[in-house]
Tab-separated table of C-alpha atoms in Angstrom:
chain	number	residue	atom	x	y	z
A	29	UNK	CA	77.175	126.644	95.552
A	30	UNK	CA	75.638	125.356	98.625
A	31	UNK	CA	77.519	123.896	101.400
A	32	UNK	CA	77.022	121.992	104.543
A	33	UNK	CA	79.332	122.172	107.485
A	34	UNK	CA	79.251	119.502	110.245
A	35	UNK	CA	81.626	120.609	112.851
A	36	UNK	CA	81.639	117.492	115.425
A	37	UNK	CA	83.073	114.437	113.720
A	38	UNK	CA	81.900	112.506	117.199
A	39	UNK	CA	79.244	113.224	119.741
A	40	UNK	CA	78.979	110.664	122.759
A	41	UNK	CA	75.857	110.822	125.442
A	42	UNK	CA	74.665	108.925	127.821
A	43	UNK	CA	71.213	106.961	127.614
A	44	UNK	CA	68.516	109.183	128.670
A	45	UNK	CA	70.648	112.103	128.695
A	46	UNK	CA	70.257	114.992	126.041
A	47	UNK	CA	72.632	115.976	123.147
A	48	UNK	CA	73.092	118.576	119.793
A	49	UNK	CA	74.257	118.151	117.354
A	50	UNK	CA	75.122	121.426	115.039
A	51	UNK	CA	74.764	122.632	111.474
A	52	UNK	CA	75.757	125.230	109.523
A	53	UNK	CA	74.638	125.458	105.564
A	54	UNK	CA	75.747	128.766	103.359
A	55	UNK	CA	73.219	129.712	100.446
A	56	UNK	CA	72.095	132.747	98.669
A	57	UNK	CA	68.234	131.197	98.143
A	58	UNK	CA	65.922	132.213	100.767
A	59	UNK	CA	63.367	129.174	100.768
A	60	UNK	CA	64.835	125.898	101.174
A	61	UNK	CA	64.501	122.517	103.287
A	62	UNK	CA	66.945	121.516	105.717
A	63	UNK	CA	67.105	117.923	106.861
A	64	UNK	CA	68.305	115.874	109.577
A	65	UNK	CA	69.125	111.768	108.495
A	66	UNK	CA	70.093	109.005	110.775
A	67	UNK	CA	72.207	106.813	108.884
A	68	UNK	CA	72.401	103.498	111.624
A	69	UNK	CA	75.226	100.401	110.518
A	70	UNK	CA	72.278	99.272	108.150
A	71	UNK	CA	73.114	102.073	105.973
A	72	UNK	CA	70.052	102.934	105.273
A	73	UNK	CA	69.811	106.615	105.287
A	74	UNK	CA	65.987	107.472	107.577
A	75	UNK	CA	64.924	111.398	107.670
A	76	UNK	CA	64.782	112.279	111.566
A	77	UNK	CA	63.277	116.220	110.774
A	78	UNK	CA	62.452	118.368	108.362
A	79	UNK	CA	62.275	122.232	108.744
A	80	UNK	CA	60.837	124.493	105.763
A	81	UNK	CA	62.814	127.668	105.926
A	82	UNK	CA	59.751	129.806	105.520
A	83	UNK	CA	58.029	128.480	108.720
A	84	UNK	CA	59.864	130.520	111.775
A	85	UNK	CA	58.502	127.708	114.830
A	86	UNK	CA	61.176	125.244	115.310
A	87	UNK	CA	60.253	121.559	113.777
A	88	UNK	CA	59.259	118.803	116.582
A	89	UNK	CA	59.328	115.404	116.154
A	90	UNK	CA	59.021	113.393	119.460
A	91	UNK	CA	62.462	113.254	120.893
A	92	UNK	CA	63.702	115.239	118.581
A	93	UNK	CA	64.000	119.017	117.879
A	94	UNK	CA	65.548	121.633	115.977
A	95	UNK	CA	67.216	124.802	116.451
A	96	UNK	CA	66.776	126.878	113.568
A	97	UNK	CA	68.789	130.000	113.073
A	98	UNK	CA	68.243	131.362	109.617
A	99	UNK	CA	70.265	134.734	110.152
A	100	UNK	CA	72.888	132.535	111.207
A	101	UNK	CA	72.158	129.411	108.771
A	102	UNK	CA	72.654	127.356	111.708
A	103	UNK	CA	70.536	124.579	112.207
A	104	UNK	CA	71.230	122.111	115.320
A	105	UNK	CA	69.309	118.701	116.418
A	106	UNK	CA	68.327	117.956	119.569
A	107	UNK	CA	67.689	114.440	120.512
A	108	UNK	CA	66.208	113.946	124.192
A	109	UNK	CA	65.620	111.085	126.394
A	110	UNK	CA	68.881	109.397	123.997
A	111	UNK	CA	68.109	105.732	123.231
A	112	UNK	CA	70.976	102.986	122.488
A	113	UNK	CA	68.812	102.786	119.254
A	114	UNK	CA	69.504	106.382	118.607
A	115	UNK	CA	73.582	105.644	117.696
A	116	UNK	CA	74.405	106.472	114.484
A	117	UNK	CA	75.868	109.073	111.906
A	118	UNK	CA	73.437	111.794	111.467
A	119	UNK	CA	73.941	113.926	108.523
A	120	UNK	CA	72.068	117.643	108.239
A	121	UNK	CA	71.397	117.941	104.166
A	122	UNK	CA	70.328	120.927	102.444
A	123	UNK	CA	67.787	121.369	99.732
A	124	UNK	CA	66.682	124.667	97.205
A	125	UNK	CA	63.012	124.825	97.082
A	126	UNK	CA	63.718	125.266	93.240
A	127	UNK	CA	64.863	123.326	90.733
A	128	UNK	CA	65.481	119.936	90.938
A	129	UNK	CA	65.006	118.198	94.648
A	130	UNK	CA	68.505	117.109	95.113
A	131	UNK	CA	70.181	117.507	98.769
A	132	UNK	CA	73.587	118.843	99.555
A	133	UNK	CA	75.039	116.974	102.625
A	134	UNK	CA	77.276	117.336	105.643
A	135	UNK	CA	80.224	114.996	106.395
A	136	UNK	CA	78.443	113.954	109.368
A	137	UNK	CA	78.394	113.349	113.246
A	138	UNK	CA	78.865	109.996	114.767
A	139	UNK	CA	76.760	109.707	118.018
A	140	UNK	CA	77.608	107.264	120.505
A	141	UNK	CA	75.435	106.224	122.893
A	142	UNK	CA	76.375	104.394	126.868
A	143	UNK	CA	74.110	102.911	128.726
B	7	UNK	CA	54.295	100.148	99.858
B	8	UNK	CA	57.465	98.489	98.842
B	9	UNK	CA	60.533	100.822	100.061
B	10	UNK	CA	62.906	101.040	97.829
B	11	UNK	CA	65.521	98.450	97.139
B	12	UNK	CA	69.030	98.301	95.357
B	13	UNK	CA	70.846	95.365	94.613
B	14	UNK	CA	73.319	93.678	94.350
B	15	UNK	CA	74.225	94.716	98.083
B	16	UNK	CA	77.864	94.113	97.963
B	17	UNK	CA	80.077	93.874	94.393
B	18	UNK	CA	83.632	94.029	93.815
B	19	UNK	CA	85.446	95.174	90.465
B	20	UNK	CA	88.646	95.544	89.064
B	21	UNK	CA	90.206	99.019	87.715
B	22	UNK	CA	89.230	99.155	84.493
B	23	UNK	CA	86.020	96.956	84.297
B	24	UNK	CA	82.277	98.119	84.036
B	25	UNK	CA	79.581	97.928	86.662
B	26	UNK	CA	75.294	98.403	86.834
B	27	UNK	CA	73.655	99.161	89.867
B	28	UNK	CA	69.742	98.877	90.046
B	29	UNK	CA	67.713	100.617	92.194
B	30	UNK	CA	63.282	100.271	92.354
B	31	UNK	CA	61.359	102.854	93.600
B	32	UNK	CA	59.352	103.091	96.568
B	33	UNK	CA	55.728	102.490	94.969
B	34	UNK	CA	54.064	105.270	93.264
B	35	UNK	CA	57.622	107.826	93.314
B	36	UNK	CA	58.373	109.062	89.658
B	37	UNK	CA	61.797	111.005	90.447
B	38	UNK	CA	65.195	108.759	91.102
B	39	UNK	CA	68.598	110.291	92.554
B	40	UNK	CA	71.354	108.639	93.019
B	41	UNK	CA	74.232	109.272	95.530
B	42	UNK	CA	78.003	108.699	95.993
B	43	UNK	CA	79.281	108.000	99.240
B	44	UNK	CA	82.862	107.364	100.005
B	45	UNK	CA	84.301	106.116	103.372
B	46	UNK	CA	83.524	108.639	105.868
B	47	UNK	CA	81.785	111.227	104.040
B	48	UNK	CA	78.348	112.374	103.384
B	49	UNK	CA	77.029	111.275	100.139
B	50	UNK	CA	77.159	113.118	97.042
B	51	UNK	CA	74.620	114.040	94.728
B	52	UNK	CA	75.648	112.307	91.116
B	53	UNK	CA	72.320	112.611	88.909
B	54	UNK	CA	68.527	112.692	89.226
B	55	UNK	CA	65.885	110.708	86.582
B	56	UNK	CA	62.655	111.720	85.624
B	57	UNK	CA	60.226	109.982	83.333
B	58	UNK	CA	63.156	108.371	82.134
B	59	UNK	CA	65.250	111.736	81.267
B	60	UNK	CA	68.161	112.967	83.283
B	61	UNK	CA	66.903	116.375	85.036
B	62	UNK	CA	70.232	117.295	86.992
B	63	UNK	CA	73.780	115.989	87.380
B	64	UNK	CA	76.561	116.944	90.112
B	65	UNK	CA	80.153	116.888	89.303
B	66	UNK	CA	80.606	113.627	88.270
B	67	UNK	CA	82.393	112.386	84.380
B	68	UNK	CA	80.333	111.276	81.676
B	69	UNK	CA	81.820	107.953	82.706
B	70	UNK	CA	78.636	107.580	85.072
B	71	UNK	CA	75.706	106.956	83.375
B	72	UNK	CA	71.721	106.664	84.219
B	73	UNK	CA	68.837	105.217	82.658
B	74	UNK	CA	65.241	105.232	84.541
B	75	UNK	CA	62.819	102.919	82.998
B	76	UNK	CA	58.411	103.154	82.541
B	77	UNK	CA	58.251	101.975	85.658
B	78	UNK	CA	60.495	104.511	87.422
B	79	UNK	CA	63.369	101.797	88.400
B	80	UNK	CA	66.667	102.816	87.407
B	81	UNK	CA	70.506	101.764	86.829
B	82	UNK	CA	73.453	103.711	87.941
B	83	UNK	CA	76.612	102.176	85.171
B	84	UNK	CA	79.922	103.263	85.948
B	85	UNK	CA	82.655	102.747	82.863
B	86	UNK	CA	86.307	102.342	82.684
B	87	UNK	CA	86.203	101.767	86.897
B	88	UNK	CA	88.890	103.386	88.447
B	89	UNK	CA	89.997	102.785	92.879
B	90	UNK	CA	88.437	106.082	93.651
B	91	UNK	CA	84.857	104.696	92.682
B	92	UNK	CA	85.417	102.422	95.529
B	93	UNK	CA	82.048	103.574	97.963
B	94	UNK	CA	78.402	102.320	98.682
B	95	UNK	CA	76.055	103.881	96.402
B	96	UNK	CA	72.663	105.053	97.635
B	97	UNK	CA	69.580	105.607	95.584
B	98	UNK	CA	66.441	107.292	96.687
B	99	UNK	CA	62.925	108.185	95.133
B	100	UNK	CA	60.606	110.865	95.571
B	101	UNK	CA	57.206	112.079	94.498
B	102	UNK	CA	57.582	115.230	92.005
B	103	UNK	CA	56.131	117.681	94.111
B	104	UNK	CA	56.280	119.263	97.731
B	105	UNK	CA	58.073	118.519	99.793
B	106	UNK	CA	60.267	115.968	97.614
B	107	UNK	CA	60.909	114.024	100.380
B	108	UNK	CA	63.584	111.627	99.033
B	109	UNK	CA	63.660	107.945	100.620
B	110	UNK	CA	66.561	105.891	100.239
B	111	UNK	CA	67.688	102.305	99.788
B	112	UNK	CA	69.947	100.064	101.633
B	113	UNK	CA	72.876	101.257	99.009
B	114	UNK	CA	75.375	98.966	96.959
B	115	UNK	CA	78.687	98.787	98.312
B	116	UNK	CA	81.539	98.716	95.497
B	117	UNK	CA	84.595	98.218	95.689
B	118	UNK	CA	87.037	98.473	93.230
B	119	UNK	CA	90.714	96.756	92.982
C-alpha cells in the first residue's frame, strides 16, 4: 500500500520570505502523480502543483516549486515571495497512474504566515 | 463551469441515526470520489462512482454507501452512525482520463452525538 509521510505538523514564515515544505510517499509503481493541495479555513481543498513522475524537470507554478527526488520518493514544495493568502494546511497526495484515480494523502503541514 | 458543490454544509446526528450527503459535479466530470476527513488528518479515500457503478472502495464498512446518478451527482449515506463518523466529508469530480485531476467541494461537516 501506498503511503504519504508529512513530517512538519507546523511551518511558520515570514511574508515575502521563502519556505518547504517536505514529502515523502513509499510505492512499488513507477509512474504516478504527486500533488501538492492548499486546504485554506474554507475547506476547500485547491491543487497548488502537479508533478508526473515520468517527467525528470521539476514542476513550476509561479511562486511555487517542487523538489522532486524519485530515488528518494521525496517530494518538497517551495513557496516563494510567501503571501498572508498563502496560510493554510497543505497536504502532498499521491496517485498510481493505473487503476482507478484515487489519491493517498499526507496528514498535512500547517503554514503560518507574519507579516 | 459550475465547481462542484455539496450540501448540506454543516449537519449533526445522533449515534445510531442515518445520514445522505450530496455532492454535483463540476460540469462535464463523469468520475465522483468521495473522502473522509477527521479532525486533523488528511482525508481518506472511501469510494469512487462511475457511470453510476462503484469502481473502487478504501477501507471503509459496507455501512457507507454510494449512488451516482445520469447526471454524474452523487450521495454519500452513512447507516447505523456511530461518534467516530464525526468529520467533514469532501467530494471531488474528475474527467475519466489523463491526468484525473480531481476538484473538490466545500465538504459537509458531520457531526455525530
Amino acid at each position: 500500500a501506498q503511503t504519504v509521510t508529512q513530517s512538519q505538523p507546523e511551518m511558520s514564515v515570514q511574508e515575502a520570505e521563502t519556505v518547504t515544505l517536505s514529502c515523502t510517499y513509499d510505492t512499488s509503481e513507477s509512474d504516478y502523480y504527486l500533488f501538492w493541495y492548499k486546504q485554506p479555513p474554507s475547506r476547500q481543498m485547491i491543487l497548488v502543483i502537479r508533478q508526473e513522475a515520468y517527467k525528470q524537470q521539476n514542476a513550476t507554478e509561479n511562486r511555487f516549486s517542487v523538489n522532486f527526488q524519485k530515488a528518494a520518493k521525496s517530494f518538497s514544495l517551495k513557496i516563494s515571495d510567501s503571501q498572508l493568502g498563502d496560510a493554510a494546511m497543505y497536504f502532498c497526495a499521491y496517485r498510481p497512474d493505473s487503476g482507478y484515480s484515487t489519491l493517498t494523502f499526507g496528514k498535512g503541514t500547517m503554514l503560518l504566515v507574519s507579516p | 463551469e459550475t465547481g462542484v458543490t455539496q450540501s448540506p454544509t454543516h449537519l449533526i446526528k445522533t449515534r445510531g441515526q442515518q445520514v445522505t450527503l450530496r455532492c454535483s459535479s463540476q460540469s462535464g466530470h463523469n468520475t465522483v470520489s468521495w473522502y473522509q476527513q477527521a479532525l486533523g488528518q488528511g482525508p481518506q479515500f472511501i469510494f469512487q462512482y462511475y457511470r453510476e457503478e462503484e469502481n473502487g472502495r478504501g477501507n471503509f464498512p459496507p455501512r457507507f454507501s454510494g449512488l451516482q446518478f445520469p447526471n454524474y451527482s452523487s450521495e454519500l449515506n452513512v447507516n447505523a452512525l456511530e461518534l467516530d463518523d464525526s468529520a467533514l466529508y469532501l467530494c471531488a469530480s474528475s474527467l475519466r482520463q489523463l491526468p484525473y485531476e480531481q476538484y473538490f467541494g466545500p465538504g459537509t461537516r458531520l457531526t455525530v452525538t
